[in-house]
Tab-separated table of C-alpha atoms in Angstrom:
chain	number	residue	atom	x	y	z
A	1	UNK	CA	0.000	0.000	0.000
A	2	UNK	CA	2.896	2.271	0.853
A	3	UNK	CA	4.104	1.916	-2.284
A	4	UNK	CA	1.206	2.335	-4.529
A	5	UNK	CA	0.512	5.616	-2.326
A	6	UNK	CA	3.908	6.677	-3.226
A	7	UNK	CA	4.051	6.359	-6.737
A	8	UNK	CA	0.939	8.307	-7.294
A	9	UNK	CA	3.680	11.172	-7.067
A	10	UNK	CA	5.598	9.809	-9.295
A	11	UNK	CA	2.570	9.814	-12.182
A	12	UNK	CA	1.639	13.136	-11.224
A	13	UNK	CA	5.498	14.655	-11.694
A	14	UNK	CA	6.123	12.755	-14.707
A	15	UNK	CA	2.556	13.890	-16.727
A	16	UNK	CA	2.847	17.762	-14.952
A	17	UNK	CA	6.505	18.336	-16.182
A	18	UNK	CA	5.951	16.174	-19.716
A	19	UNK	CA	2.131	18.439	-20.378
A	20	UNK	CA	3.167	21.380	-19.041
A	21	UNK	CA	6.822	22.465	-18.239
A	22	UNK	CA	7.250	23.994	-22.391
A	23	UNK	CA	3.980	25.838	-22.102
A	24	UNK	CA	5.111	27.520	-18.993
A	25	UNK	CA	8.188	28.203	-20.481
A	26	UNK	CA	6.526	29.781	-23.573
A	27	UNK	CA	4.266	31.906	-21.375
A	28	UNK	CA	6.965	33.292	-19.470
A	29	UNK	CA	8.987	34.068	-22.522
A	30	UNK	CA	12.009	32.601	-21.611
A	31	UNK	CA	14.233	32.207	-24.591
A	32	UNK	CA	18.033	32.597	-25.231
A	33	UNK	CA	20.784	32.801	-27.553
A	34	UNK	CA	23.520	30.078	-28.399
A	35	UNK	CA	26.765	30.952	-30.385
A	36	UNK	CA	24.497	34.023	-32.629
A	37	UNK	CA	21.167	31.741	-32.533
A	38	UNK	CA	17.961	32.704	-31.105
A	39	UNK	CA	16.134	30.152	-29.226
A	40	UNK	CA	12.612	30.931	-29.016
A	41	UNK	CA	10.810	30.713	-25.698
A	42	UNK	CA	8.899	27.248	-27.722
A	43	UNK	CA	12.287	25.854	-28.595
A	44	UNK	CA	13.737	26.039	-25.168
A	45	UNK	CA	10.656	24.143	-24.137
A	46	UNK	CA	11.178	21.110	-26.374
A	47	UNK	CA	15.021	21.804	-25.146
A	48	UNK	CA	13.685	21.445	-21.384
A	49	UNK	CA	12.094	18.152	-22.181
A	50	UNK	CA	14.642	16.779	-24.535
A	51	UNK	CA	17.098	17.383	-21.520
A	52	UNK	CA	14.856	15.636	-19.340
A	53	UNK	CA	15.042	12.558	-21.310
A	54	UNK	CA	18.709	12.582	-22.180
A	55	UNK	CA	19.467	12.744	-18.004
A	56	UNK	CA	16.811	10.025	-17.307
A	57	UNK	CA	18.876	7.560	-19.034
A	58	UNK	CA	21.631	7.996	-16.981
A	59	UNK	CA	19.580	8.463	-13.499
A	60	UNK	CA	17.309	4.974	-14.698
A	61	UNK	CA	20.456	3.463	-14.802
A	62	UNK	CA	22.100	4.803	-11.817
A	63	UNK	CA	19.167	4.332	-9.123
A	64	UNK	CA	18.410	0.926	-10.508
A	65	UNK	CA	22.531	0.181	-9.558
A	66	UNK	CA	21.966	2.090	-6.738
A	67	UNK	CA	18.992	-0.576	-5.657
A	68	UNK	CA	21.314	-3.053	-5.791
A	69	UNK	CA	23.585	-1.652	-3.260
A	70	UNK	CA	21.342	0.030	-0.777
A	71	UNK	CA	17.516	-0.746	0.349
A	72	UNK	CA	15.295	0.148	-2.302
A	73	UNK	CA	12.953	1.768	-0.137
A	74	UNK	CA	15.630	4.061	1.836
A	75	UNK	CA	17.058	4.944	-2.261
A	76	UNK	CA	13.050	6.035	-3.437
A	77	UNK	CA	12.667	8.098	-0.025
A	78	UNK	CA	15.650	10.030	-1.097
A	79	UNK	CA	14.704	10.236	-4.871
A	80	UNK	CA	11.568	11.569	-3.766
A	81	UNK	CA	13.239	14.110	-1.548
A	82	UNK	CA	15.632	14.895	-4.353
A	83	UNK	CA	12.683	15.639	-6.364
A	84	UNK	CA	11.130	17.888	-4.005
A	85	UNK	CA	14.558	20.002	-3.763
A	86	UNK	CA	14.326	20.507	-7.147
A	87	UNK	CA	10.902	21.909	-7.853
A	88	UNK	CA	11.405	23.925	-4.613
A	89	UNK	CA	15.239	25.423	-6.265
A	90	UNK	CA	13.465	25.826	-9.432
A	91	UNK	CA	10.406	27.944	-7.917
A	92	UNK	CA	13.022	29.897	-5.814
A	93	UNK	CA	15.794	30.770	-8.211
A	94	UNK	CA	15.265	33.677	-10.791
A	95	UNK	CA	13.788	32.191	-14.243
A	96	UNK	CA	16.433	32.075	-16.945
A	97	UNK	CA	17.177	29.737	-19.315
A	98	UNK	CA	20.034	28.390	-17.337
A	99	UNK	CA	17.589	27.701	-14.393
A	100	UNK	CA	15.190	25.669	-16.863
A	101	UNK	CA	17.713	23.719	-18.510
A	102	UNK	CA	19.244	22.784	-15.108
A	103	UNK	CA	15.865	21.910	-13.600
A	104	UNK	CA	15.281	20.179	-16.722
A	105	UNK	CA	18.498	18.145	-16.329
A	106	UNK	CA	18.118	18.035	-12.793
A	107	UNK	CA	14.339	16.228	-12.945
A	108	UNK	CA	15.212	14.260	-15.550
A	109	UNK	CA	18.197	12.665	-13.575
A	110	UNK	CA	15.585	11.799	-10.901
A	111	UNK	CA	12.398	10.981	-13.987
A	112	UNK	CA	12.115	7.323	-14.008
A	113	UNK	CA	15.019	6.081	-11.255
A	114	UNK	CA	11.665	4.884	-9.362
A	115	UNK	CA	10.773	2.319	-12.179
A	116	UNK	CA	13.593	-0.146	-11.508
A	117	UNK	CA	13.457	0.871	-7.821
A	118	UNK	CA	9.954	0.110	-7.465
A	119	UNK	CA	9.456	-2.610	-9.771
A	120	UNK	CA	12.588	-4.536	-8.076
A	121	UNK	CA	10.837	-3.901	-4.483
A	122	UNK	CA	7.389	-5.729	-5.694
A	123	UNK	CA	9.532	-8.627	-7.324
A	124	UNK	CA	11.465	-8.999	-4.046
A	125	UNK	CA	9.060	-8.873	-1.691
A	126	UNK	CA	6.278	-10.446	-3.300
A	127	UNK	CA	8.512	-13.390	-5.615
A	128	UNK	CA	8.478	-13.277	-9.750
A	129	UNK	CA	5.150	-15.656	-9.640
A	130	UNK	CA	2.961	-12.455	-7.849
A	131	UNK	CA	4.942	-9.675	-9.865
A	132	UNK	CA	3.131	-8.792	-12.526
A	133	UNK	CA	-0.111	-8.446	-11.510
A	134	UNK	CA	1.257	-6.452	-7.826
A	135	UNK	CA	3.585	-3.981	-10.060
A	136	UNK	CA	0.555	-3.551	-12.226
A	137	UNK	CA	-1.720	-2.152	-9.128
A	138	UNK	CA	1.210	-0.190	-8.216
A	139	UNK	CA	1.589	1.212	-11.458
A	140	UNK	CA	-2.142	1.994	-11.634
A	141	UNK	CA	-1.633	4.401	-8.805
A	142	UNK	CA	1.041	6.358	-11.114
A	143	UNK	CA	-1.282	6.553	-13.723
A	144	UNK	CA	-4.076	7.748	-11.663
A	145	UNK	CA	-1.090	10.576	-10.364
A	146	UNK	CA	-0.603	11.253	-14.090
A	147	UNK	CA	-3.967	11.793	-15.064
A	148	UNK	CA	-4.439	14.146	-12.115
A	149	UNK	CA	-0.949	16.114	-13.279
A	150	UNK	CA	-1.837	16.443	-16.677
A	151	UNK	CA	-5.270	17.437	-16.314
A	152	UNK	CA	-4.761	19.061	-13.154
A	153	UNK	CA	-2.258	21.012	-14.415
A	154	UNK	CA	-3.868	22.811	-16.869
A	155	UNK	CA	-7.408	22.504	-14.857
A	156	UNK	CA	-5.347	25.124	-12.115
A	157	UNK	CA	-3.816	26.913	-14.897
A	158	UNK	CA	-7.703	27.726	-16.444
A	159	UNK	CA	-8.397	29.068	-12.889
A	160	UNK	CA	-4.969	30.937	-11.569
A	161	UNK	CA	-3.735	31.806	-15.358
A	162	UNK	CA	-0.145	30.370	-13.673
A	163	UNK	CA	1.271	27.223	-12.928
A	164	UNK	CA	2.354	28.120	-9.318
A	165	UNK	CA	0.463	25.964	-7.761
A	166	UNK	CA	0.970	23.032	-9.272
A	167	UNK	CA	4.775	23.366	-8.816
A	168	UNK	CA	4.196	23.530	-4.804
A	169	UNK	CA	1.855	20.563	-5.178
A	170	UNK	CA	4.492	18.510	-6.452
A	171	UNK	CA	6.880	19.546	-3.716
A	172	UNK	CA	3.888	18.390	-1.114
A	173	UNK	CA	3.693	14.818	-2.836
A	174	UNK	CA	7.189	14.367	-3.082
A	175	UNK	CA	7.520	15.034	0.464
A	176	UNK	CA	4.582	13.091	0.864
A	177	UNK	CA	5.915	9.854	-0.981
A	178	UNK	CA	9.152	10.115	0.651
A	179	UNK	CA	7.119	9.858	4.214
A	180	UNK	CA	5.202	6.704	2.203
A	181	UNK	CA	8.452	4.723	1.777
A	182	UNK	CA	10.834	5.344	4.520
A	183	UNK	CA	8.782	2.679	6.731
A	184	UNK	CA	8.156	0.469	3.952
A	185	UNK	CA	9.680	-3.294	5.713
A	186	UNK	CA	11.812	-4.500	2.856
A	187	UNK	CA	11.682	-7.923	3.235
A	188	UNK	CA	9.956	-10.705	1.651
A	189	UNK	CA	6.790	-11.991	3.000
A	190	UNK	CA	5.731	-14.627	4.890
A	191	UNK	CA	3.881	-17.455	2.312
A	192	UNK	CA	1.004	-19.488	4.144
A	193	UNK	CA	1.953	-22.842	3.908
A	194	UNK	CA	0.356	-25.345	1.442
A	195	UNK	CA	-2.540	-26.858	2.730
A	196	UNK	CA	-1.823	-30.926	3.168
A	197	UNK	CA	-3.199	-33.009	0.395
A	198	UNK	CA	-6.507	-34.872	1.225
């Protein structure tokens, strides 16, 4: 349960930052120039997320090492954290292009390190027979987050005219799935033995 809870705030990051990070971008007007070229404020959006997924090949790779050498649990609790830190220095530090491509970077680093972490937890404690169906509830919970960050997103945006809110949101849940899996027991669990044979 902890960690279907948890990943909710995964989905919602993922689908908030994916919909709506080049929009913002746009309506802020944040563009800049690189060796005599403009980059439009639109361009530095598809930058933002190209960034995002060059980084989260690295990160997937490194937090699913990293969940070999460490509790899984203890390393999602501090990608979750991580994540937090970062919305919370992108919201604080002036808007330039440097601070989007850096949060960009930054996120993307931390973007899917919670698939091999979390997938790897279910296998472990739950065996390879239960895995696939268990990961699949869990993920269900990160889609539910996504639908909520994607529709959310621009649901808050219709009302505020800003995405604001929706950045300190996703501070809250990663804070919030960080408290989810730090008591998370990471151990397998006890089968019921087979009943005798009649």
């Amino acid at each position: 349960w902890l960690l279907t809870f948890g990943f909710f705030g995964c989905g919602f990051h993922v689908a908030l930052v994916g919909t709506h990070l080049p929009p913002s971008i746009s309506d802020k007007g944040i563009g800049m120039d690189l060796f005599g070229r403009h980059i439009s404020p639109a361009e530095l959006g598809g930058w933002a997320i190209g960034l995002v997924g060059l980084f989260n090949i690295f990160g997937s790779v490194l937090w699913g090492w990293l969940g070999g050498q460490h509790k899984r649990k203890d390393m999602l609790t501090l990608l979750y954290l991580l994540r937090s830190l970062a919305f919370l220095t992108f919201l604080l530090l002036p808007l330039s292009a440097g601070s989007v491509l850096l949060f960009a970077a930054t996120l993307g680093f931390l973007w899917l390190g919670t698939v091999p972490l979390t997938s790897g937890l279910v296998g472990f404690m739950f065996g390879p027979a239960n895995m696939s169906m268990l990961y699949g509830i869990v993920f269900f919970s990160h889609q539910i987050g996504s639908f909520l960050g994607g529709w959310g997103g621009g649901r808050l945006f219709d009302l505020t005219g800003n995405y604001n809110a929706m950045w300190w949101i996703s501070i809250g849940l990663g804070l919030f799935a960080a408290l989810c899996h730090w008591p998370i027991r990471e151990q397998p669990v006890r089968r019921l033995a087979p009943a005798p044979a009649e």
